[in-house]
Coordinates of C-alpha atoms and ligand atoms in Angstrom, one line a residue:
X1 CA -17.1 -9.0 -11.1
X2 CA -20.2 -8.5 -13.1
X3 CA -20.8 -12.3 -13.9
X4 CA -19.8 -13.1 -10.0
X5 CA -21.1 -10.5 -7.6
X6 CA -23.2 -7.6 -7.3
X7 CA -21.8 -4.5 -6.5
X8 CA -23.1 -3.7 -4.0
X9 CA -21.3 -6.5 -2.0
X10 CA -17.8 -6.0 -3.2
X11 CA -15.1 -3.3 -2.3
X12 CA -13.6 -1.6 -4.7
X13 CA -10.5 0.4 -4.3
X14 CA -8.0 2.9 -6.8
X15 CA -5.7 4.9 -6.6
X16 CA -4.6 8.4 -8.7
X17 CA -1.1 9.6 -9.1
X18 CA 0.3 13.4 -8.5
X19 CA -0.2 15.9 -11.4
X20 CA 2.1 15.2 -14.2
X21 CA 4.6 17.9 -15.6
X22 CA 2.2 18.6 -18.7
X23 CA -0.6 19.3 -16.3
X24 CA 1.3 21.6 -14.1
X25 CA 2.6 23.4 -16.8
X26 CA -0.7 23.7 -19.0
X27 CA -2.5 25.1 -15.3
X28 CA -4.7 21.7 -14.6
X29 CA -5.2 22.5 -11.3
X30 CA -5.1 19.5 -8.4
X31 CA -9.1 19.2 -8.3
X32 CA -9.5 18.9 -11.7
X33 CA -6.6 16.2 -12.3
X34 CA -8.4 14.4 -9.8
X35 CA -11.9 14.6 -11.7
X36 CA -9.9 13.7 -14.6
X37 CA -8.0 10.7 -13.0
X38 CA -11.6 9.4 -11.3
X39 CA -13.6 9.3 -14.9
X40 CA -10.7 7.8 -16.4
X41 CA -10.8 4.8 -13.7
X42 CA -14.6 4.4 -13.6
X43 CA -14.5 3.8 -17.3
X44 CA -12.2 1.5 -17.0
X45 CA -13.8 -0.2 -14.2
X46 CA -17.2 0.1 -16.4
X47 CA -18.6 1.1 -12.9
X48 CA -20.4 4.4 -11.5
X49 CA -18.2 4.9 -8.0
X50 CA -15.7 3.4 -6.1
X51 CA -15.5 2.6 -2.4
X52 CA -12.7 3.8 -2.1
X53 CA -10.3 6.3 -3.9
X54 CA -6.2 6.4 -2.5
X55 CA -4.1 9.6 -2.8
X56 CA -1.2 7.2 -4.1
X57 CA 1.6 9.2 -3.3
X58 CA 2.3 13.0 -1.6
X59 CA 2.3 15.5 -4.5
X60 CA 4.5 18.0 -3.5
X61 CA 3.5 20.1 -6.6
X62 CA 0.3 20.5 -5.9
X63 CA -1.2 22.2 -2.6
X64 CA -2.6 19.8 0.1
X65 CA -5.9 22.1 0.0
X66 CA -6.7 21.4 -3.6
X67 CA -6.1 17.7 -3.0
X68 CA -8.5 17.6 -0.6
X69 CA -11.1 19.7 -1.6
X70 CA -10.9 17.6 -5.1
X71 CA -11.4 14.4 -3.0
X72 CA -13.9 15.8 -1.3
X73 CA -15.9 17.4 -4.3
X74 CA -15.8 13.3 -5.4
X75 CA -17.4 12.1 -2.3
X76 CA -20.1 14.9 -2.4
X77 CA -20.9 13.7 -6.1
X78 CA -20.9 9.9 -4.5
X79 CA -18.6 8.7 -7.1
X80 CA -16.2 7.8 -4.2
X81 CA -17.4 6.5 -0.9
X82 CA -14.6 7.2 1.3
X83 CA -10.8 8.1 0.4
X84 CA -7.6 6.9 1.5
X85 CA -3.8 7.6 1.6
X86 CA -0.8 5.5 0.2
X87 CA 3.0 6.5 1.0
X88 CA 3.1 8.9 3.5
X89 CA 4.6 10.1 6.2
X90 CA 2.3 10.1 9.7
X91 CA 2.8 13.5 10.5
X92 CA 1.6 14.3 6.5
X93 CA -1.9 12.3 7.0
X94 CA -2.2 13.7 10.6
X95 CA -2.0 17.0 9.0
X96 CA -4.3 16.3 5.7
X97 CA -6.6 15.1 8.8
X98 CA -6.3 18.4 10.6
X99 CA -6.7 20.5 7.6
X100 CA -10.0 18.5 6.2
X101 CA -11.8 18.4 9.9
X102 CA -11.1 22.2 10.2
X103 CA -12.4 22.5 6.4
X104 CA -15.6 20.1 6.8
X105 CA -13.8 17.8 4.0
X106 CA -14.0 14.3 4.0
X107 CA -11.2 12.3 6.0
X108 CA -8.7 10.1 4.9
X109 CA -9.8 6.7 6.3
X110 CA -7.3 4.3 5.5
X111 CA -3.4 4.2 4.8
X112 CA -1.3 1.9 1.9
X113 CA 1.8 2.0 3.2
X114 CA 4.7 -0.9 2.9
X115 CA 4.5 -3.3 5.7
X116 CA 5.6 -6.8 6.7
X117 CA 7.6 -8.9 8.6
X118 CA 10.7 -7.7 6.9
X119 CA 10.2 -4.0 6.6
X120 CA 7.9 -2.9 9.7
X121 CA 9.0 1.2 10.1
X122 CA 5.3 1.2 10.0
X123 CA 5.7 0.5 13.9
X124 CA 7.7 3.8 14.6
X125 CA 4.3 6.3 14.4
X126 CA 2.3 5.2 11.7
X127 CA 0.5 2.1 13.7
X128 CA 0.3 4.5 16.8
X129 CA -1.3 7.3 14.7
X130 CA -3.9 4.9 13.3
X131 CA -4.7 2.9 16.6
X132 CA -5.7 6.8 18.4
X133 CA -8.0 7.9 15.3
X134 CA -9.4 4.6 14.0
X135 CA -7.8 5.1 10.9
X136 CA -7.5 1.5 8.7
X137 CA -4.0 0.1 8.0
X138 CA -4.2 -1.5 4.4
X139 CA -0.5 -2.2 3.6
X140 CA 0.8 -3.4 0.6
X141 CA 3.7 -6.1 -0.1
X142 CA 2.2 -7.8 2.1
X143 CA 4.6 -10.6 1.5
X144 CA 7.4 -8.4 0.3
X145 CA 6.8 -9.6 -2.8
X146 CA 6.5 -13.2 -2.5
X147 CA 9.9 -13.2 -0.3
X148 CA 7.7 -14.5 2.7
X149 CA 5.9 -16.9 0.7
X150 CA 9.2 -19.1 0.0
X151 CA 12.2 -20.2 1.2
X152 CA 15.3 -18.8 0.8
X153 CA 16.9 -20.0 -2.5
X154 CA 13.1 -20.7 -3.8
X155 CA 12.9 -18.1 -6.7
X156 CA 10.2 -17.4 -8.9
X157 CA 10.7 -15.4 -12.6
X158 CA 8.8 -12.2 -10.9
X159 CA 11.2 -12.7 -7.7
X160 CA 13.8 -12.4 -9.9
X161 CA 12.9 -9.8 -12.7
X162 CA 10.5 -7.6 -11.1
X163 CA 13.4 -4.6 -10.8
X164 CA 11.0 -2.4 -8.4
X165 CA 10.6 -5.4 -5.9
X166 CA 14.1 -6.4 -6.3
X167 CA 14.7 -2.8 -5.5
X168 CA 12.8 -2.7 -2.5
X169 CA 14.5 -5.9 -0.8
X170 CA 17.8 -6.1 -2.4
X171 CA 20.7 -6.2 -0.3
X172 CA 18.7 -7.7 2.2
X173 CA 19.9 -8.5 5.8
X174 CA 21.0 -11.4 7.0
X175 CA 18.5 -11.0 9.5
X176 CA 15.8 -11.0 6.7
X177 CA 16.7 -14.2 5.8
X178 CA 16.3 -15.7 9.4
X179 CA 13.0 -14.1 9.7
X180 CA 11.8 -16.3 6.1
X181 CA 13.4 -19.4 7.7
X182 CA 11.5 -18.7 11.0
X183 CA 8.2 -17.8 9.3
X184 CA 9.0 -21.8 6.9
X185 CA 9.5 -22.9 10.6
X186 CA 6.5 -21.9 11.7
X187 CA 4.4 -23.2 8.6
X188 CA 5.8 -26.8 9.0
X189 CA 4.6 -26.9 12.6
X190 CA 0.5 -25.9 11.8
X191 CA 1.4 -27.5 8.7
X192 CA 0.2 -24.4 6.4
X193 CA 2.1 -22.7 3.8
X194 CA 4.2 -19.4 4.6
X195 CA 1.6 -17.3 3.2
X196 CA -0.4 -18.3 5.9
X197 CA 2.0 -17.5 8.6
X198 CA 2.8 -14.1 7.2
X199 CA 0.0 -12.7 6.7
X200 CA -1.5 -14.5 9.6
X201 CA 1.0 -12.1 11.6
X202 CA 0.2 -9.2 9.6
X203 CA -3.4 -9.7 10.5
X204 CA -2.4 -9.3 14.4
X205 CA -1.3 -5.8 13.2
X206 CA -3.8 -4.1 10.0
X207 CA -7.2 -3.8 9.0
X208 CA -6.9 -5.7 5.6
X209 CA -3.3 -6.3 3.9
X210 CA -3.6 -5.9 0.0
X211 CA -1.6 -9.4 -1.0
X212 CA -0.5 -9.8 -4.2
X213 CA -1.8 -12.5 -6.7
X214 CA -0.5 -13.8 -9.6
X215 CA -1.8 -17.2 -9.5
X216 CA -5.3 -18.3 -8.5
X217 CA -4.2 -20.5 -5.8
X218 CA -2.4 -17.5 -4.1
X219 CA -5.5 -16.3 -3.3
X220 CA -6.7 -19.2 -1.0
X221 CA -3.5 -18.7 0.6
X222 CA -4.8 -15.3 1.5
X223 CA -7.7 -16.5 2.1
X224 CA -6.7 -18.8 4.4
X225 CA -4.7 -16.5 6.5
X226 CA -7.8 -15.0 7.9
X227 CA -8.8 -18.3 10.0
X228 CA -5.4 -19.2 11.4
X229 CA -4.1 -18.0 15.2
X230 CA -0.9 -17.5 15.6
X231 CA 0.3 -17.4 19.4
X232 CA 1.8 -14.8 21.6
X233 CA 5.1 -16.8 21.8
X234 CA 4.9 -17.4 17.9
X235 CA 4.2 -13.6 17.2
X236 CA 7.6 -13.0 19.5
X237 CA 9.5 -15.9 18.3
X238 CA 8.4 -14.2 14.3
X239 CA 9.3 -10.4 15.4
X240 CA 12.4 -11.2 17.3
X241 CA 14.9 -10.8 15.1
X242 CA 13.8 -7.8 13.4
X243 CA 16.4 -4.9 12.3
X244 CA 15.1 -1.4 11.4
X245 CA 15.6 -1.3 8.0
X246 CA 16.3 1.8 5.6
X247 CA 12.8 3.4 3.9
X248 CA 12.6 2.1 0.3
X249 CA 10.4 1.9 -2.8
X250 CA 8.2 5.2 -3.3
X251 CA 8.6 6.3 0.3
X252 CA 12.4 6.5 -0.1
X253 CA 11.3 9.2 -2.8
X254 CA 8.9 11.0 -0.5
X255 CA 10.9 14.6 -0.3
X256 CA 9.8 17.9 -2.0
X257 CA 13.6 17.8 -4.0
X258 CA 13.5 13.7 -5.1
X259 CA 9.3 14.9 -6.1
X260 CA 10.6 16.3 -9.6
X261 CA 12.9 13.4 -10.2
X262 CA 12.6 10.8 -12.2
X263 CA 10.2 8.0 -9.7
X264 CA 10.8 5.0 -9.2
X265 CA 6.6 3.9 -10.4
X266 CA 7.3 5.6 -13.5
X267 CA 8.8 2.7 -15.3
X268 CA 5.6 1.2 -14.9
X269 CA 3.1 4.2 -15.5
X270 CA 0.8 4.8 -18.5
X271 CA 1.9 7.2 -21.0
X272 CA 1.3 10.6 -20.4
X273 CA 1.6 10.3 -17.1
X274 CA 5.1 10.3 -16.4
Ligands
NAP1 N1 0.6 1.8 -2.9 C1 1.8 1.5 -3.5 O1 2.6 2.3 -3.7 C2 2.0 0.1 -3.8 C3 3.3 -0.4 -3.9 C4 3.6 -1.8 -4.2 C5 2.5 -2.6 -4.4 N2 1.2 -2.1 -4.2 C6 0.0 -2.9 -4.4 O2 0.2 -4.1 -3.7 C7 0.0 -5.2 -4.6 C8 0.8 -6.4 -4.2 O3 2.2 -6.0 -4.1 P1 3.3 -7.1 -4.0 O4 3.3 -7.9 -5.3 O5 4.6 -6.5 -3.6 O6 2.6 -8.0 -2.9 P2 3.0 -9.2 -2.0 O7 1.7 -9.7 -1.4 O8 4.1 -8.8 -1.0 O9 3.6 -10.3 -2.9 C9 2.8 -11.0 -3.9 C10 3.6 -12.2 -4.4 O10 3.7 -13.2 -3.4 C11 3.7 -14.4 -4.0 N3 2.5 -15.2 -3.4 C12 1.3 -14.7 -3.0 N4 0.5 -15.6 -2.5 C13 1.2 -16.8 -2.6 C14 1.0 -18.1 -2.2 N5 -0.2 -18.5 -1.7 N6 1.9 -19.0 -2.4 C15 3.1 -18.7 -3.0 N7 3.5 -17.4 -3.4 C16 2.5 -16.5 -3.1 C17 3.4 -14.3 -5.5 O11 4.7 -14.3 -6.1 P3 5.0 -14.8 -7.6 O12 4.1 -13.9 -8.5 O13 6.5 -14.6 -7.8 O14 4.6 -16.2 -7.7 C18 2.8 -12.9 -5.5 O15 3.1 -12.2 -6.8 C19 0.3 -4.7 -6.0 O16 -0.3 -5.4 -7.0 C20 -0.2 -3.2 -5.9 O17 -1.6 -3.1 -6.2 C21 1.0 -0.8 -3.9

């Protein structure tokens, strides 16, 4: 980013995760985890702020005041422009909203949550919550992981080792796989890839999907996505079939008893932090 943009002209988004059990027991307290958690990032990032900083998932250790008034103690010191919210329940970010409003704190304005053609429990409050107080959708697995990039039977060695994706979709309907043939349907008619169509669909519904790269051409797929229509009878004939489907992932871990468990991100989390 440096050599290809100024910074001024990108968006820059992380994310922090709750308080770890060394923390809790050696009396860190949520806003200083968070100051903590911010440094650590920006030096990373060899940058001065972020544009945005995501509460990854709800801590149920730590009290939803501190959170916020640890957010907000990062936005007074503008190393965060504006934060955001990432596995949550919408009656849990309408009530972070109605707690920061009534304590002059800054709001969360935009939510991570899983969402896509296969898994859309979004639909149920989430999306409604958002539409009524202009609150961004920025979901991720935005292709559940490459599932809605391909056909069925096409694999890939992260479709097939990636044990949190295969997690998430595993034992998938057989209604998911009519959905993928629908969307490879689709993409043969415009004559664009599936990416296209998915997110394409997706688009109808969020702000800004975050899709998952792991090539350089996937990102002019994504790209792409942004100038293609997709038509009231093609958004029915894509949603049609849909099933609602059980919550997975890090939301199926979003209880105050699972909190304390071993998670399902830890396998992937820095030391320390687990
Ligand atoms: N907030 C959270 O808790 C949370 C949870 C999960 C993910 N995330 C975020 O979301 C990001 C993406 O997650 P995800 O990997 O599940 O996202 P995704 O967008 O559902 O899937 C990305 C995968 O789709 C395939 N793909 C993308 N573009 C393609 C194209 N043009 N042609 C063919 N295949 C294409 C690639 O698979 P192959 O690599 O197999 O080729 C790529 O790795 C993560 O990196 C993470 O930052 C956040």
């Amino acid at each position: 980013m440096k050599d290809f943009a100024a910074r001024d002209k990108v968006y820059v988004a992380t994310k922090f995760l709750p308080r770890s059990q060394q923390e809790i027991e050696a009396g860190v307290s949520g806003q200083e985890h968070i100051a903590k958690q911010l440094d650590l990032s920006l030096q990373h990032l060899g940058m001065d702020y972020v544009d945005l900083y995501i509460y990854h998932m709800w801590d149920y250790q730590t009290p939803l005041y501190d959170i916020l008034e640890g957010l907000n103690q990062q936005v007074k010191a503008g190393k965060v422009r504006y934060i955001g919210i990432a596995n949550c329940y919408a009656y849990q970010l309408a009530k972070a909203n109605a707690l920061a409003e009534k304590e002059g704190f800054a709001p969360f304005v935009s939510v991570q949550n899983h969402y896509n053609l296969l898994f859309r429990e979004e639909e149920r409050e989430m999306a409604k919550l958002c539409q009524e107080d202009g609150i961004a959708m920025t979901p991720y697995s935005a292709l559940a992981s490459g599932r809605l990039s391909r056909r069925p039977g096409e694999t890939s060695k992260r479709l097939a080792e990636d044990s949190y994706a295969k997690l998430k979709y595993d034992g998938m309907a057989e209604a998911d796989e009519k959905i993928i043939l629908r969307v490879a349907e689709l993409a043969d008619k415009y004559g664009v890839s599936m990416t296209e169509i998915s997110l394409a669909w997706l688009l109808t519904k969020v702000t800004a999907p975050v899709a998952g790269a792991t090539k350089l051409h996937h990102i002019d797929g994504a790209v792409k996505a942004a100038d293609l229509e997709l038509t009231d009878a093609d958004l029915a004939y894509l949603e049609e079939l849909y099933i609602p489907h059980k919550l997975v992932g890090v939301m199926a871990q979003n209880t105050s008893s699972s909190n304390k468990k071993e998670q399902v991100w830890m396998k992937n989390a820095p030391k320390g932090m687990q």
